[in-house]
């Protein structure tokens, strides 16, 4: 049954000249059928380079598909389930961001890629968790406006030695803020020989106790390091799935087994099949918004 559906997906992909991009948090079976699996930055770069496909099926959440639609406007971008959203991306409104800008007119605006297209259109530059420090360091001045993740905002301020004006003050990812100091302490006891890596969206007290702070792309590279034999992974649970698939002789332990991003798991093989067959759900961004957001995304890509 699973083999049948995978064959059908492969056939449709060829017929329609489609490519499947999947985020590192996608379930194992989706990672396995994808043409490319990566973090937000890698997927953004990939979407900007897909010259020979007509359709991009984006297995992830809506802001990722929107970003692909903005940077590849000539492609049809499809999201297999139109309810796959990111709670954090909706935590900052356009009005709040404009208010912060009017209060701090000299501060450049950095939008985390985990945000909606209309707020990105108000940004000077976009960043991901892989390049936030580098992006913020490239800006003039001591202050910068950052939205919508409080933890990534404070982390990039620390890396760049600048002051973050974060909006909203409670923007967060419910998955990464699940991790607590006690989880790190327990992991040290349970796996004394393992290193611990956590994501920059985690709270500062957790980040401080970890051995490394990395984006998921950084975690993929870290796992390949010959000095790493066992790794405790403080991010969404399916990243450990990818790490094990690519490094079968090493051990990976999720920092918490309940760290699921529920909307990432809405994508299934059946929905990918339907999506290709019916060409639904198409994600589009109005050109006046897209053209402004494209400038902010391109600035980030030029730094990468
Ligand atoms: S893990 Fe958090 S930040 Fe990432 S898509 Fe899910 S809710 Fe959004």
Coordinates of C-alpha atoms and ligand atoms in Angstrom, one line a residue:
X1 CA 0.0 0.0 0.0
X2 CA 2.8 2.5 1.0
X3 CA 4.9 1.3 -2.0
X4 CA 1.9 2.0 -4.3
X5 CA 1.4 5.5 -3.1
X6 CA 5.1 6.2 -3.3
X7 CA 5.1 4.9 -6.9
X8 CA 2.1 7.1 -7.7
X9 CA 3.8 10.2 -6.3
X10 CA 6.9 9.4 -8.3
X11 CA 4.8 9.1 -11.5
X12 CA 3.0 12.4 -10.9
X13 CA 6.2 14.2 -10.1
X14 CA 7.6 13.2 -13.4
X15 CA 4.4 13.9 -15.3
X16 CA 4.1 17.4 -13.8
X17 CA 7.7 18.2 -13.6
X18 CA 7.5 18.7 -9.8
X19 CA 10.1 18.8 -7.0
X20 CA 9.4 17.9 -3.4
X21 CA 11.1 20.0 -0.7
X22 CA 10.8 18.9 2.9
X23 CA 11.7 20.5 6.2
X24 CA 13.8 18.6 8.8
X25 CA 10.8 18.3 11.1
X26 CA 8.8 16.3 8.5
X27 CA 7.9 12.7 9.4
X28 CA 10.3 10.0 8.2
X29 CA 8.2 8.8 5.2
X30 CA 8.0 12.3 3.9
X31 CA 11.8 12.9 4.3
X32 CA 12.3 9.7 2.4
X33 CA 10.3 10.7 -0.7
X34 CA 11.6 14.3 -0.8
X35 CA 14.1 15.5 -3.4
X36 CA 15.7 17.7 -0.8
X37 CA 15.4 17.9 3.0
X38 CA 16.8 20.9 4.9
X39 CA 16.4 23.7 7.4
X40 CA 14.6 27.0 6.6
X41 CA 17.7 28.6 5.1
X42 CA 18.7 25.6 3.0
X43 CA 15.1 25.3 1.7
X44 CA 15.0 29.0 0.9
X45 CA 18.2 28.7 -1.1
X46 CA 17.0 25.6 -2.8
X47 CA 13.6 27.2 -3.7
X48 CA 15.5 30.1 -5.3
X49 CA 17.6 27.7 -7.4
X50 CA 14.9 25.3 -8.7
X51 CA 15.1 26.4 -12.3
X52 CA 14.0 23.3 -14.1
X53 CA 10.8 22.4 -12.2
X54 CA 7.3 23.8 -12.8
X55 CA 5.8 22.8 -9.4
X56 CA 7.3 22.9 -5.9
X57 CA 5.5 20.7 -3.4
X58 CA 6.5 22.2 0.0
X59 CA 6.3 19.7 2.9
X60 CA 6.5 22.0 5.8
X61 CA 4.4 24.9 7.1
X62 CA 2.7 27.8 5.4
X63 CA 5.4 30.5 5.9
X64 CA 7.9 28.3 4.2
X65 CA 5.7 27.8 1.2
X66 CA 5.0 31.5 1.1
X67 CA 8.7 32.2 1.1
X68 CA 9.2 29.8 -1.8
X69 CA 6.3 31.5 -3.7
X70 CA 7.9 34.9 -3.1
X71 CA 11.4 33.9 -4.3
X72 CA 10.2 31.7 -7.2
X73 CA 7.1 33.6 -8.4
X74 CA 7.1 31.8 -11.8
X75 CA 6.6 28.4 -10.1
X76 CA 3.4 26.9 -8.8
X77 CA 4.0 26.3 -5.0
X78 CA 1.7 23.7 -3.3
X79 CA 1.2 23.0 0.4
X80 CA -0.3 19.5 0.9
X81 CA -2.4 20.6 3.8
X82 CA -3.6 24.2 4.0
X83 CA -4.0 24.0 7.8
X84 CA -0.2 23.5 8.3
X85 CA 0.7 26.8 9.9
X86 CA 3.4 27.9 12.4
X87 CA 1.9 29.4 15.6
X88 CA 4.9 31.6 16.0
X89 CA 4.7 33.1 12.5
X90 CA 1.3 34.5 13.4
X91 CA 2.4 36.0 16.7
X92 CA 3.3 39.4 15.3
X93 CA 0.7 41.5 13.5
X94 CA 1.4 44.0 10.8
X95 CA 0.1 46.8 13.0
X96 CA 2.4 45.9 16.0
X97 CA 5.4 45.8 13.7
X98 CA 4.5 49.2 12.1
X99 CA 4.0 50.7 15.6
X100 CA 7.5 49.5 16.7
X101 CA 9.0 50.9 13.5
X102 CA 7.4 54.3 14.0
X103 CA 8.7 54.4 17.6
X104 CA 12.2 53.5 16.4
X105 CA 12.6 54.9 13.0
X106 CA 16.4 54.6 12.9
X107 CA 16.5 50.9 13.8
X108 CA 16.8 48.4 11.0
X109 CA 14.1 45.7 11.0
X110 CA 15.0 42.0 11.0
X111 CA 12.2 39.5 10.5
X112 CA 12.7 35.8 11.4
X113 CA 11.8 33.7 8.3
X114 CA 9.1 32.2 10.6
X115 CA 6.7 35.1 9.9
X116 CA 4.0 35.8 7.4
X117 CA 4.6 37.5 4.0
X118 CA 3.0 40.8 4.9
X119 CA 5.2 41.3 8.0
X120 CA 8.3 40.3 5.9
X121 CA 7.3 43.1 3.5
X122 CA 8.0 45.6 6.3
X123 CA 11.5 44.2 7.0
X124 CA 14.9 45.4 5.9
X125 CA 16.3 41.9 6.0
X126 CA 15.1 38.4 6.8
X127 CA 17.1 35.9 8.9
X128 CA 16.8 32.2 9.8
X129 CA 18.1 30.5 12.9
X130 CA 21.2 29.4 10.9
X131 CA 22.3 33.0 10.1
X132 CA 20.6 35.3 12.6
X133 CA 23.9 36.4 14.2
X134 CA 25.6 37.1 10.9
X135 CA 22.6 39.0 9.6
X136 CA 22.3 41.2 12.6
X137 CA 26.1 41.8 12.7
X138 CA 25.8 43.1 9.1
X139 CA 23.5 46.0 10.2
X140 CA 24.5 49.5 11.0
X141 CA 23.9 50.9 14.5
X142 CA 23.5 49.5 17.9
X143 CA 19.8 48.7 17.9
X144 CA 17.6 46.5 15.7
X145 CA 14.0 45.6 15.7
X146 CA 13.4 41.9 15.7
X147 CA 10.2 39.8 15.2
X148 CA 8.6 37.5 16.2
X149 CA 10.7 35.1 18.3
X150 CA 11.9 36.5 21.6
X151 CA 14.6 33.8 22.1
X152 CA 16.2 34.1 18.7
X153 CA 16.0 37.9 19.1
X154 CA 18.0 37.8 22.3
X155 CA 20.4 35.2 21.0
X156 CA 21.2 37.2 17.9
X157 CA 21.7 40.3 20.0
X158 CA 24.2 38.4 22.1
X159 CA 26.1 37.1 19.0
X160 CA 26.2 40.6 17.5
X161 CA 26.7 42.6 20.6
X162 CA 23.7 44.8 19.7
X163 CA 20.4 45.6 21.4
X164 CA 17.3 43.9 20.2
X165 CA 13.9 45.6 20.3
X166 CA 11.7 42.6 20.1
X167 CA 8.1 42.5 19.0
X168 CA 6.0 40.9 20.5
X169 CA 7.8 40.4 23.8
X170 CA 6.3 36.9 24.2
X171 CA 6.8 35.6 20.7
X172 CA 7.9 32.0 21.0
X173 CA 7.8 28.4 19.6
X174 CA 5.8 26.2 21.8
X175 CA 7.9 23.2 20.9
X176 CA 11.3 24.7 21.7
X177 CA 10.1 26.4 24.9
X178 CA 9.0 23.0 26.2
X179 CA 12.7 22.3 27.0
X180 CA 13.6 23.0 30.6
X181 CA 16.8 23.0 32.7
X182 CA 15.6 19.8 34.3
X183 CA 15.5 18.1 30.9
X184 CA 19.2 19.0 30.4
X185 CA 20.1 17.8 33.9
X186 CA 18.3 14.5 33.3
X187 CA 20.0 14.0 29.8
X188 CA 23.4 14.5 31.5
X189 CA 22.6 11.8 34.0
X190 CA 21.0 9.4 31.4
X191 CA 23.7 9.9 28.8
X192 CA 26.9 10.9 30.5
X193 CA 29.0 10.4 27.3
X194 CA 26.7 12.4 25.0
X195 CA 27.1 16.0 23.9
X196 CA 23.9 18.2 24.1
X197 CA 22.8 20.5 21.3
X198 CA 19.8 22.8 21.4
X199 CA 18.1 25.1 19.0
X200 CA 18.3 29.0 19.3
X201 CA 14.5 29.1 19.8
X202 CA 15.1 27.5 23.3
X203 CA 15.0 29.6 26.4
X204 CA 18.3 31.2 27.5
X205 CA 18.8 29.1 30.6
X206 CA 18.5 25.9 28.5
X207 CA 20.9 27.3 25.8
X208 CA 23.5 28.2 28.5
X209 CA 23.6 24.6 29.8
X210 CA 23.9 22.9 26.4
X211 CA 27.2 22.1 24.7
X212 CA 26.1 23.6 21.4
X213 CA 23.4 25.9 20.1
X214 CA 22.6 25.2 16.4
X215 CA 20.0 25.5 13.8
X216 CA 18.7 22.2 12.5
X217 CA 21.1 22.5 9.5
X218 CA 24.0 23.1 12.0
X219 CA 22.9 20.0 14.0
X220 CA 23.0 17.9 10.8
X221 CA 26.6 19.0 10.2
X222 CA 27.5 18.5 13.9
X223 CA 26.2 15.0 13.9
X224 CA 28.6 14.1 11.1
X225 CA 31.6 15.3 13.1
X226 CA 33.9 12.3 13.8
X227 CA 34.3 13.4 17.5
X228 CA 30.5 13.0 18.1
X229 CA 29.4 9.5 18.9
X230 CA 26.3 10.3 21.0
X231 CA 24.2 13.4 20.8
X232 CA 21.2 14.6 22.8
X233 CA 19.1 16.7 20.4
X234 CA 17.0 19.6 21.8
X235 CA 14.7 20.4 18.9
X236 CA 11.6 18.9 17.2
X237 CA 11.7 15.1 17.5
X238 CA 11.9 14.2 13.8
X239 CA 15.3 15.9 13.4
X240 CA 16.7 12.9 15.3
X241 CA 15.1 10.7 12.6
X242 CA 17.1 12.4 10.0
X243 CA 20.3 12.3 12.1
X244 CA 19.9 8.5 12.7
X245 CA 19.2 7.9 9.0
X246 CA 22.3 9.7 7.9
X247 CA 24.6 8.4 10.8
X248 CA 23.4 4.8 11.5
X249 CA 26.4 4.0 13.6
X250 CA 25.8 6.9 16.1
X251 CA 23.3 7.4 18.9
X252 CA 20.8 10.3 19.0
X253 CA 18.5 11.0 21.9
X254 CA 15.7 13.5 21.7
X255 CA 15.9 15.9 24.7
X256 CA 12.2 15.3 25.1
X257 CA 10.1 12.7 23.4
X258 CA 7.0 14.9 23.4
X259 CA 8.6 17.7 21.4
X260 CA 6.3 17.5 18.4
X261 CA 5.3 20.3 16.1
X262 CA 1.8 19.2 15.4
X263 CA 1.2 21.1 12.2
X264 CA 4.4 19.7 10.7
X265 CA 2.8 16.3 11.1
X266 CA -0.3 17.2 9.2
X267 CA 1.6 16.3 6.0
X268 CA 1.2 12.7 5.0
X269 CA 2.0 10.6 1.9
X270 CA -1.7 10.5 1.0
X271 CA -1.9 14.3 1.1
X272 CA 1.3 14.7 -1.0
X273 CA -0.3 12.4 -3.6
X274 CA -3.6 14.3 -3.6
X275 CA -1.7 17.6 -3.7
X276 CA 0.2 16.5 -6.8
X277 CA -2.9 15.0 -8.5
X278 CA -5.3 17.9 -7.8
X279 CA -2.5 20.6 -7.7
X280 CA -3.8 21.9 -4.4
X281 CA -3.3 23.9 -2.2
X282 CA -1.7 26.6 -4.2
X283 CA 0.1 29.2 -2.1
X284 CA 0.3 32.7 -3.6
X285 CA 1.4 36.0 -2.3
X286 CA 0.0 39.3 -3.8
X287 CA 2.7 40.9 -5.9
X288 CA 2.9 44.3 -4.0
X289 CA 3.6 42.4 -0.8
X290 CA 5.8 39.8 -2.5
X291 CA 8.0 42.4 -4.2
X292 CA 8.9 44.1 -0.9
X293 CA 9.4 40.8 1.0
X294 CA 11.6 39.5 -1.9
X295 CA 14.0 42.4 -1.4
X296 CA 14.4 41.5 2.4
X297 CA 14.8 37.8 1.6
X298 CA 17.3 38.4 -1.2
X299 CA 19.4 40.6 1.2
X300 CA 19.7 37.6 3.5
X301 CA 20.5 35.2 0.6
X302 CA 23.2 37.6 -0.6
X303 CA 24.8 37.3 2.8
X304 CA 24.6 33.4 2.9
Ligands
LIG1 S1 8.6 23.9 15.5 FE1 7.9 25.9 16.3 S2 8.8 27.4 15.0 FE2 9.0 25.5 13.9 S3 7.1 25.4 12.6 FE3 6.6 24.3 14.5 S4 5.7 25.9 15.8 FE4 6.7 27.0 14.1

